XYZ file of C-alpha atoms in Angstrom:
580
model
C 122.650 108.664 73.125
C 124.178 109.916 76.420
C 126.032 107.382 78.450
C 124.934 106.220 81.767
C 125.968 108.422 84.693
C 125.705 108.557 88.423
C 123.083 110.853 90.092
C 122.677 112.051 93.601
C 119.734 113.384 95.660
C 120.662 115.476 98.688
C 118.624 115.481 101.758
C 119.107 118.476 104.041
C 117.427 120.489 106.847
C 117.904 124.212 106.300
C 117.482 126.774 109.095
C 115.326 129.800 108.613
C 116.977 133.159 108.739
C 120.524 131.507 108.390
C 120.861 131.623 104.511
C 124.668 131.642 104.567
C 124.744 128.639 106.915
C 122.352 126.763 104.693
C 124.243 127.499 101.391
C 127.608 126.433 103.064
C 125.946 123.226 104.168
C 124.591 122.487 100.759
C 127.653 123.233 98.912
C 129.435 120.746 101.219
C 126.999 117.992 100.525
C 127.028 118.804 96.891
C 130.813 118.684 96.742
C 130.656 115.299 98.545
C 128.238 113.874 96.004
C 130.519 115.109 93.227
C 133.448 113.511 94.769
C 131.552 110.251 94.818
C 131.256 110.593 90.948
C 127.695 112.052 90.727
C 127.254 114.178 87.533
C 123.656 115.356 88.551
C 123.009 116.389 92.037
C 119.679 117.618 93.205
C 119.124 119.517 96.428
C 115.646 120.275 98.197
C 112.994 122.919 97.611
C 113.937 126.221 99.264
C 117.044 124.524 100.510
C 118.872 127.920 100.713
C 116.445 129.577 103.055
C 113.934 127.417 104.694
C 110.153 127.130 103.651
C 107.570 128.307 106.053
C 107.510 131.924 105.531
C 104.791 134.091 106.980
C 104.577 136.657 104.239
C 106.527 138.440 101.448
C 108.005 140.973 103.779
C 109.679 138.166 106.026
C 111.275 136.385 103.069
C 112.364 139.647 101.212
C 115.835 139.809 102.593
C 116.698 136.271 101.260
C 115.322 136.286 97.750
C 117.728 136.740 94.803
C 117.610 136.858 90.944
C 118.640 133.985 88.779
C 121.432 134.255 87.880
C 122.718 135.862 90.925
C 125.300 135.543 93.920
C 124.005 132.113 95.092
C 123.728 130.607 91.546
C 127.312 131.783 90.994
C 128.611 129.910 93.969
C 127.002 126.708 92.912
C 128.171 127.371 89.208
C 131.690 127.607 90.422
C 131.406 124.218 92.149
C 129.751 122.704 88.991
C 132.674 124.054 86.975
C 135.258 122.745 89.477
C 133.633 119.200 89.678
C 132.233 119.105 86.023
C 128.774 118.332 87.232
C 125.128 119.574 87.001
C 123.376 120.982 90.062
C 119.651 121.643 90.902
C 119.131 124.197 93.590
C 115.816 125.110 95.134
C 115.644 128.781 96.208
C 113.268 131.838 96.364
C 113.707 133.868 93.350
C 112.988 137.523 92.632
C 112.380 138.764 89.032
C 114.089 142.210 88.944
C 111.792 143.429 86.250
C 108.541 142.959 88.069
C 109.682 142.525 91.756
C 107.715 139.392 91.964
C 108.868 136.595 94.094
C 108.745 132.776 92.887
C 109.545 129.323 94.528
C 112.115 128.263 91.959
C 114.557 125.530 91.115
C 117.573 126.265 88.862
C 119.645 123.824 86.792
C 123.248 124.842 86.899
C 126.067 123.290 84.787
C 129.730 123.761 84.228
C 128.930 126.667 81.851
C 126.482 128.403 84.380
C 122.746 128.541 84.593
C 120.999 126.031 82.145
C 117.470 126.723 83.027
C 114.874 127.606 85.674
C 111.491 126.263 86.869
C 109.151 128.300 88.797
C 106.652 126.399 90.801
C 103.322 126.400 88.727
C 100.975 124.660 91.118
C 101.327 126.222 94.485
C 100.855 124.464 97.928
C 98.777 126.418 100.426
C 101.810 128.279 101.824
C 103.211 129.779 98.604
C 100.472 132.488 98.169
C 101.674 134.095 101.337
C 104.688 135.265 99.577
C 105.117 133.946 95.989
C 103.196 134.060 92.665
C 102.463 130.942 90.584
C 105.229 130.065 88.012
C 105.071 131.567 84.370
C 107.886 129.554 82.639
C 105.826 126.405 81.867
C 107.340 122.983 81.920
C 110.486 122.788 80.031
C 113.076 119.979 79.427
C 116.624 121.019 79.243
C 118.982 119.310 76.841
C 122.419 118.644 78.441
C 125.510 116.605 77.621
C 124.316 113.972 80.183
C 120.762 113.857 78.992
C 117.355 115.565 79.118
C 116.423 117.011 82.526
C 113.038 118.389 83.745
C 112.487 120.196 86.990
C 109.326 120.054 89.165
C 108.810 121.497 92.654
C 106.823 119.678 95.354
C 103.090 120.250 94.878
C 103.590 120.360 91.104
C 103.801 116.498 91.051
C 100.428 116.065 92.615
C 99.068 116.926 89.117
C 99.417 114.258 86.539
C 99.843 116.896 83.837
C 103.351 118.274 84.865
C 105.236 115.069 84.805
C 103.384 113.928 81.685
C 104.600 117.178 79.942
C 108.043 116.368 80.970
C 107.831 112.922 79.586
C 106.223 113.942 76.223
C 109.056 116.471 75.886
C 111.666 113.579 76.305
C 112.834 113.937 79.790
C 115.247 111.141 80.845
C 115.018 112.216 84.476
C 112.620 114.497 86.472
C 114.515 116.362 89.357
C 111.824 116.830 91.852
C 112.830 119.212 94.660
C 110.424 119.192 97.585
C 109.419 119.942 101.147
C 107.103 116.960 101.325
C 105.091 116.158 104.449
C 102.244 114.314 106.076
C 103.079 110.697 104.872
C 105.667 108.016 104.751
C 108.306 108.593 101.866
C 109.254 107.662 99.216
C 105.781 108.856 98.476
C 103.335 106.955 96.215
C 102.892 110.019 94.067
C 106.640 110.117 93.349
C 106.789 106.488 92.350
C 103.764 106.778 90.160
C 105.229 109.698 88.228
C 108.391 107.881 87.369
C 106.533 104.714 86.505
C 103.651 106.189 84.316
C 105.989 108.171 82.281
C 108.829 105.517 82.069
C 111.473 107.843 83.285
C 113.709 108.314 86.367
C 112.829 110.536 89.226
C 115.416 112.167 91.544
C 113.719 113.286 94.713
C 115.396 115.721 96.931
C 113.324 116.307 100.060
C 114.092 118.232 103.194
C 113.641 116.714 106.713
C 113.150 118.057 110.136
C 110.680 120.351 111.901
C 110.047 124.006 111.103
C 107.344 126.223 112.551
C 105.590 123.038 113.704
C 105.624 121.472 110.353
C 107.249 117.974 110.201
C 108.887 117.171 106.940
C 109.181 113.601 105.791
C 112.661 113.072 104.203
C 112.835 109.936 102.187
C 115.001 111.534 99.466
C 115.592 108.862 96.692
C 116.172 107.854 93.080
C 113.403 105.881 91.394
C 113.828 103.879 88.309
C 111.459 103.908 85.250
C 109.999 100.472 86.481
C 109.316 102.098 89.910
C 112.161 100.505 91.690
C 113.641 102.556 94.454
C 117.344 102.620 93.624
C 118.561 104.402 96.578
C 116.985 106.206 99.604
C 117.824 108.280 102.607
C 115.256 108.072 105.329
C 115.850 110.709 107.914
C 118.615 113.165 108.480
C 120.995 114.929 106.146
C 122.426 112.561 103.629
C 123.049 111.527 100.012
C 121.396 108.971 97.879
C 123.230 107.879 94.688
C 122.356 105.573 91.765
C 123.049 105.124 88.103
C 120.823 106.832 85.447
C 120.791 105.227 82.024
C 119.045 107.525 79.521
C 118.512 104.619 77.155
C 116.011 102.937 79.675
C 114.075 106.319 79.814
C 113.995 106.760 76.077
C 112.320 103.389 75.648
C 109.233 104.887 77.179
C 107.651 101.663 78.331
C 105.368 100.629 81.124
C 105.171 96.812 81.688
C 107.045 96.554 78.196
C 104.138 98.640 76.522
C 105.121 101.461 74.346
C 103.042 103.840 76.436
C 103.466 107.109 74.637
C 102.658 105.570 71.335
C 99.447 104.121 72.756
C 98.118 107.417 73.990
C 94.910 108.808 72.535
C 95.521 112.673 72.496
C 92.625 113.118 70.017
C 90.329 112.080 72.953
C 91.968 114.298 75.519
C 90.691 117.711 74.723
C 88.911 118.091 77.902
C 92.254 118.150 79.632
C 92.391 121.818 78.586
C 89.127 122.625 80.607
C 88.521 123.310 84.184
C 85.043 122.097 85.021
C 85.487 122.707 88.761
C 86.338 126.420 88.652
C 82.725 127.129 89.461
C 80.561 125.689 92.102
C 80.272 121.988 90.573
C 76.687 121.730 91.772
C 75.724 124.777 89.676
C 78.001 123.796 86.720
C 76.782 120.444 86.143
C 73.076 121.351 86.292
C 73.606 124.270 83.966
C 70.662 124.478 81.457
C 69.246 121.473 83.132
C 71.654 119.146 81.317
C 73.127 116.072 83.117
C 72.911 117.249 86.726
C 74.888 115.330 89.186
C 72.863 112.893 91.069
C 72.081 113.696 94.697
C 75.054 112.378 96.716
C 74.633 109.854 99.687
C 76.375 106.905 101.169
C 76.452 103.586 99.332
C 78.200 100.238 99.713
C 80.426 99.270 96.701
C 82.397 96.002 96.137
C 85.378 95.211 94.092
C 85.440 91.539 93.382
C 88.373 89.246 92.228
C 88.163 85.935 90.545
C 89.880 83.654 88.004
C 87.801 83.678 84.844
C 87.878 80.256 83.149
C 87.136 79.289 79.646
C 83.429 78.546 80.094
C 81.194 81.695 80.194
C 78.456 79.718 82.135
C 80.923 78.721 84.871
C 82.159 82.292 84.980
C 78.509 83.623 85.397
C 77.883 81.201 88.211
C 81.085 82.491 90.089
C 79.934 86.082 89.420
C 76.437 85.217 90.780
C 78.042 83.601 93.855
C 80.156 86.694 94.782
C 77.348 89.183 93.878
C 74.993 87.329 96.273
C 77.476 87.285 98.998
C 78.465 91.026 98.545
C 74.821 91.910 98.315
C 73.611 89.747 101.137
C 72.512 90.181 104.624
C 75.101 92.335 106.601
C 76.859 93.406 103.419
C 74.392 95.401 101.402
C 76.515 96.178 98.278
C 74.548 98.425 95.713
C 77.436 98.141 93.129
C 79.747 95.140 92.521
C 82.601 95.460 90.006
C 84.171 92.276 88.491
C 87.444 91.855 86.630
C 88.270 92.435 82.861
C 86.964 89.565 80.662
C 85.505 88.046 83.853
C 82.438 86.746 81.867
C 83.931 85.390 78.763
C 87.446 84.372 80.037
C 91.110 85.440 79.530
C 92.011 82.913 76.884
C 91.264 83.306 73.228
C 89.085 86.344 73.696
C 88.217 86.720 69.985
C 86.857 83.247 69.997
C 84.824 83.812 73.084
C 83.382 87.255 72.166
C 79.596 87.646 72.433
C 77.062 89.945 71.104
C 74.654 92.207 72.902
C 71.828 89.714 72.426
C 73.752 86.818 73.959
C 71.767 84.586 76.271
C 74.551 84.940 78.823
C 74.258 88.783 78.953
C 70.489 88.361 79.281
C 71.016 86.063 82.174
C 73.550 88.614 83.761
C 70.736 91.275 83.547
C 68.416 88.831 85.340
C 71.042 88.375 88.098
C 71.093 92.131 88.548
C 67.363 92.312 88.544
C 67.045 89.473 91.095
C 69.649 90.891 93.466
C 68.405 94.527 93.020
C 71.972 95.853 92.439
C 74.305 97.153 89.784
C 77.067 94.978 88.185
C 80.081 96.008 86.107
C 81.456 92.980 84.343
C 84.255 92.660 81.812
C 83.675 90.609 78.581
C 84.929 90.132 75.086
C 82.283 91.859 72.896
C 81.366 90.862 69.253
C 79.666 93.619 67.145
C 79.396 92.333 63.556
C 82.789 91.741 62.234
C 84.307 93.765 64.977
C 85.577 92.765 68.540
C 86.195 94.831 71.659
C 87.498 94.471 75.064
C 84.397 95.822 76.851
C 82.592 96.147 80.256
C 78.886 96.121 80.769
C 76.915 97.861 83.271
C 73.603 96.177 84.316
C 71.198 96.987 87.032
C 67.626 96.230 88.115
C 66.377 98.430 85.300
C 68.345 96.371 82.554
C 71.467 97.394 80.575
C 72.651 100.839 81.319
C 75.498 100.741 78.738
C 78.775 99.221 77.437
C 82.165 100.672 77.572
C 84.802 99.663 75.050
C 88.325 99.928 76.161
C 90.106 102.933 74.650
C 93.765 102.059 75.420
C 94.739 98.686 74.128
C 97.962 96.753 74.989
C 99.927 95.626 71.900
C 98.593 91.923 72.457
C 94.978 93.109 72.488
C 95.477 94.947 69.208
C 95.632 91.389 67.620
C 91.939 90.884 68.310
C 90.221 93.989 69.552
C 89.583 97.472 68.121
C 89.964 100.436 70.500
C 86.888 102.127 71.870
C 86.227 105.922 70.962
C 83.869 107.178 73.751
C 84.241 107.729 77.371
C 81.603 106.071 79.495
C 79.662 107.756 82.334
C 76.443 106.654 84.071
C 74.444 108.335 86.826
C 73.459 105.692 89.538
C 71.180 106.490 92.414
C 74.161 107.510 94.640
C 76.440 109.173 92.255
C 78.232 109.469 88.799
C 79.971 106.418 87.596
C 82.847 106.286 85.122
C 84.332 103.027 83.555
C 87.776 102.184 82.581
C 89.332 98.936 81.839
C 92.815 97.614 82.958
C 95.480 99.090 80.824
C 93.403 102.401 80.369
C 94.436 103.125 83.869
C 98.108 103.098 82.793
C 97.289 106.393 81.213
C 96.814 109.263 83.866
C 94.821 111.214 81.272
C 91.994 108.781 81.387
C 91.024 109.039 84.984
C 91.530 112.776 84.805
C 89.021 113.161 82.044
C 86.429 111.151 83.909
C 87.059 113.405 87.029
C 86.547 116.514 84.866
C 83.181 115.039 83.664
C 82.122 114.927 87.371
C 82.739 111.176 88.314
C 82.146 110.405 91.969
C 83.374 106.785 91.286
C 85.512 105.100 88.727
C 85.068 101.390 88.283
C 88.059 99.586 86.736
C 87.741 95.928 85.670
C 91.187 94.639 85.260
C 93.441 91.724 84.409
C 96.942 93.092 85.355
C 99.648 90.594 86.163
C 102.638 93.026 86.161
C 103.892 94.929 89.233
C 101.750 97.889 90.321
C 102.514 97.996 93.868
C 105.360 97.894 96.348
C 105.765 97.849 100.214
C 107.515 100.068 102.721
C 109.656 98.927 105.540
C 108.652 101.828 107.693
C 110.315 105.134 108.475
C 112.194 106.557 111.445
C 110.876 110.071 110.786
C 108.440 110.775 113.583
C 104.964 111.962 112.375
C 102.030 113.326 114.283
C 99.095 110.859 114.707
C 97.361 109.555 112.832
C 100.104 109.527 109.924
C 101.431 106.043 109.846
C 105.241 105.392 110.059
C 105.350 101.523 110.314
C 105.797 98.851 107.581
C 103.060 98.701 104.918
C 103.017 95.809 102.378
C 101.042 97.964 99.824
C 102.476 101.461 100.467
C 102.498 102.102 96.681
C 99.481 100.913 94.984
C 98.915 102.505 91.534
C 95.088 102.561 91.822
C 95.157 104.172 95.191
C 97.190 106.994 93.546
C 94.713 107.234 90.695
C 91.823 107.608 93.059
C 93.610 110.461 95.104
C 94.870 112.368 92.192
C 91.357 112.797 90.853
C 89.463 113.115 94.149
C 87.329 110.161 93.080
C 86.425 106.760 94.671
C 87.860 103.898 92.660
C 86.735 100.366 92.565
C 89.715 98.288 91.054
C 88.699 94.680 90.422
C 91.718 92.524 89.236
C 91.966 88.925 88.253
C 93.283 86.812 91.116
C 95.219 83.751 89.854
C 98.656 83.718 91.648
C 99.870 80.637 89.785
C 99.313 82.430 86.601
C 100.895 85.663 87.710
C 97.751 87.644 88.542
C 98.152 89.182 92.071
C 94.710 90.414 92.804
C 95.015 93.245 95.252
C 91.617 94.476 94.223
C 90.107 97.140 96.443
C 88.032 100.267 96.803
C 90.192 103.399 97.340
C 89.194 106.701 98.666
C 89.331 110.234 97.157
C 91.897 111.600 99.557
C 95.254 109.712 99.903
C 96.316 112.116 102.707
C 93.450 111.158 104.959
C 94.403 108.851 107.746
C 93.337 106.248 108.489
C 92.861 105.652 104.753
C 89.418 105.392 103.443
C 89.979 102.143 101.544
C 89.734 98.307 101.653
C 91.644 95.701 99.751
C 90.678 92.040 99.373
C 92.608 90.025 102.036
C 94.017 86.572 101.491
C 91.857 84.278 99.401
C 88.708 86.614 99.804
C 86.489 87.151 96.764
C 85.559 90.922 97.346
C 86.451 94.076 99.147
C 83.326 96.185 100.457
C 83.541 99.793 101.263
C 81.039 102.417 102.169
C 81.523 105.335 99.768
C 80.172 108.797 100.338
C 79.329 111.357 97.808
C 77.097 113.457 99.970
C 77.497 117.038 101.514
C 76.455 118.599 104.759
C 74.034 120.958 103.019
C 74.233 124.439 101.679
C 74.943 125.692 98.183
C 78.607 124.416 97.849
C 79.785 120.817 98.035
C 81.479 119.909 101.290
C 82.859 116.558 100.366
C 86.163 116.295 98.570
C 84.629 113.832 96.030
C 82.314 116.558 94.869
C 84.376 119.585 95.150
C 87.699 117.999 93.794
C 90.290 120.275 95.223
C 93.057 118.740 93.195
C 91.059 119.130 89.899
C 90.140 122.557 90.761
C 93.781 123.631 91.441
C 95.013 122.512 87.931
C 96.618 125.010 85.583
C 95.264 123.962 82.205
C 96.789 126.916 80.322
C 100.125 125.004 80.676
C 98.831 121.754 79.314
C 98.433 122.282 75.601
C 101.218 119.778 74.568
C 98.924 116.950 76.235
C 96.664 117.158 73.256
C 99.147 117.363 70.515
C 98.984 114.752 67.888
C 100.979 111.587 68.577
C 104.623 111.450 67.271
C 104.954 108.855 64.591
């Protein structure tokens, strides 16, 4: 096991057309970080040249092969300081004359490996082609190192591949923009993969684009260990490979709990064609007509008595569906009906009077309810959620990803659950399911407009932000935000789905609540979301799955840009059998 070591994230503002000045500035900052004891030093995307190139001809004088003159200058510094350096630069492949947005890992012995950006931002196709080297993890004397570039990390698959290949640390070089940083996506990718993330971002204004800064080092538990807000600077922190190799989220062995046999659809791209045409092909399971609807995420503290829990469910549902509110769907927490304690003893069957009465409540209020409960089916028990509506029971979802504690009383489910409601396609996940980014992605690929997630999560899944000094154009917020990182907001945005997250609220027992309905675009400000405030019982949001007309969907939840832009041919390792 490699020993702990110091790492550094370099923040820097390059100047276009001044390559020599940029390289000299980066060498100085890298040298300073090495003198502070850093063994791994990461610099920003395209740090040697600047980023906002108009076209291939404009950047042509500044591209280089790898290895080449620029990498040799950094290799000389790596040799002298006995360190590893990640450099972001435009690369030319001499055999094809193709250009790439690349990051290169350089050590005391020279170039260790290169990553070519696989998932381009809107600007790359003006001059570069998509990367063809996959997503490798490089074994070094200090640990296992993965490289990703900016837009790559919007996609759950890239960081997951790094984690599955054993990365201790993901070095993410970027030119991030349009939000406060450290960005929620950065935090989530470290957290969900149980590894460190070193984020080297640029700052400053280039061709009218304001970059966000916020370079940082993020621990496997989502703690921001060190950060630079604005300006050139260096963030340093200790990396302990042993913590990363534990591969835990909330103490759960997250990679052993994956269900790759159920992830085959990750290799598909269902949004490559007009999704309206694709999902109605052969008349099989066409998407419902989209429209606006009000959805509520409820929170409560389930007790030991199912009848009392049902009364509380009824009280909240009546309020959410009542005059002036008008909810069509209300989502309740995990085990909301049967209670959190001793679920195996409280488990009920499909013919239970309490479930019949729940159906009666939905019929009376003329709305749909998603409610978590412990289910008994013969000798088997499941952690389940039922969907009921005015028409009766639409179905039951059995939790696919169980915690270690749940395995003592429940069996895992084997089938993803999707239901077509009057306003859109609904998918169900429960609590710990959402710790697995693969789960939400599969529901998105199946055309879900909305994911409902009953939960009973007491561990930290959120963090605040003190605000940034980096000026941003309106309406991008820069001030303090107590819920800057909320894992379930990220899950909604990365899948271009609405997400109704209904968590247990019991502060004295450690359940924080923070239930809400989150929008399908996390870069749309002000955000399309609502979170339960204070001691409230529910958060209500008008969701929209409709389009403006015409043959192609115009709403992000139906066209799913981030799902369309995936590169599934890189993802094969996501469906490999679990390691024993």
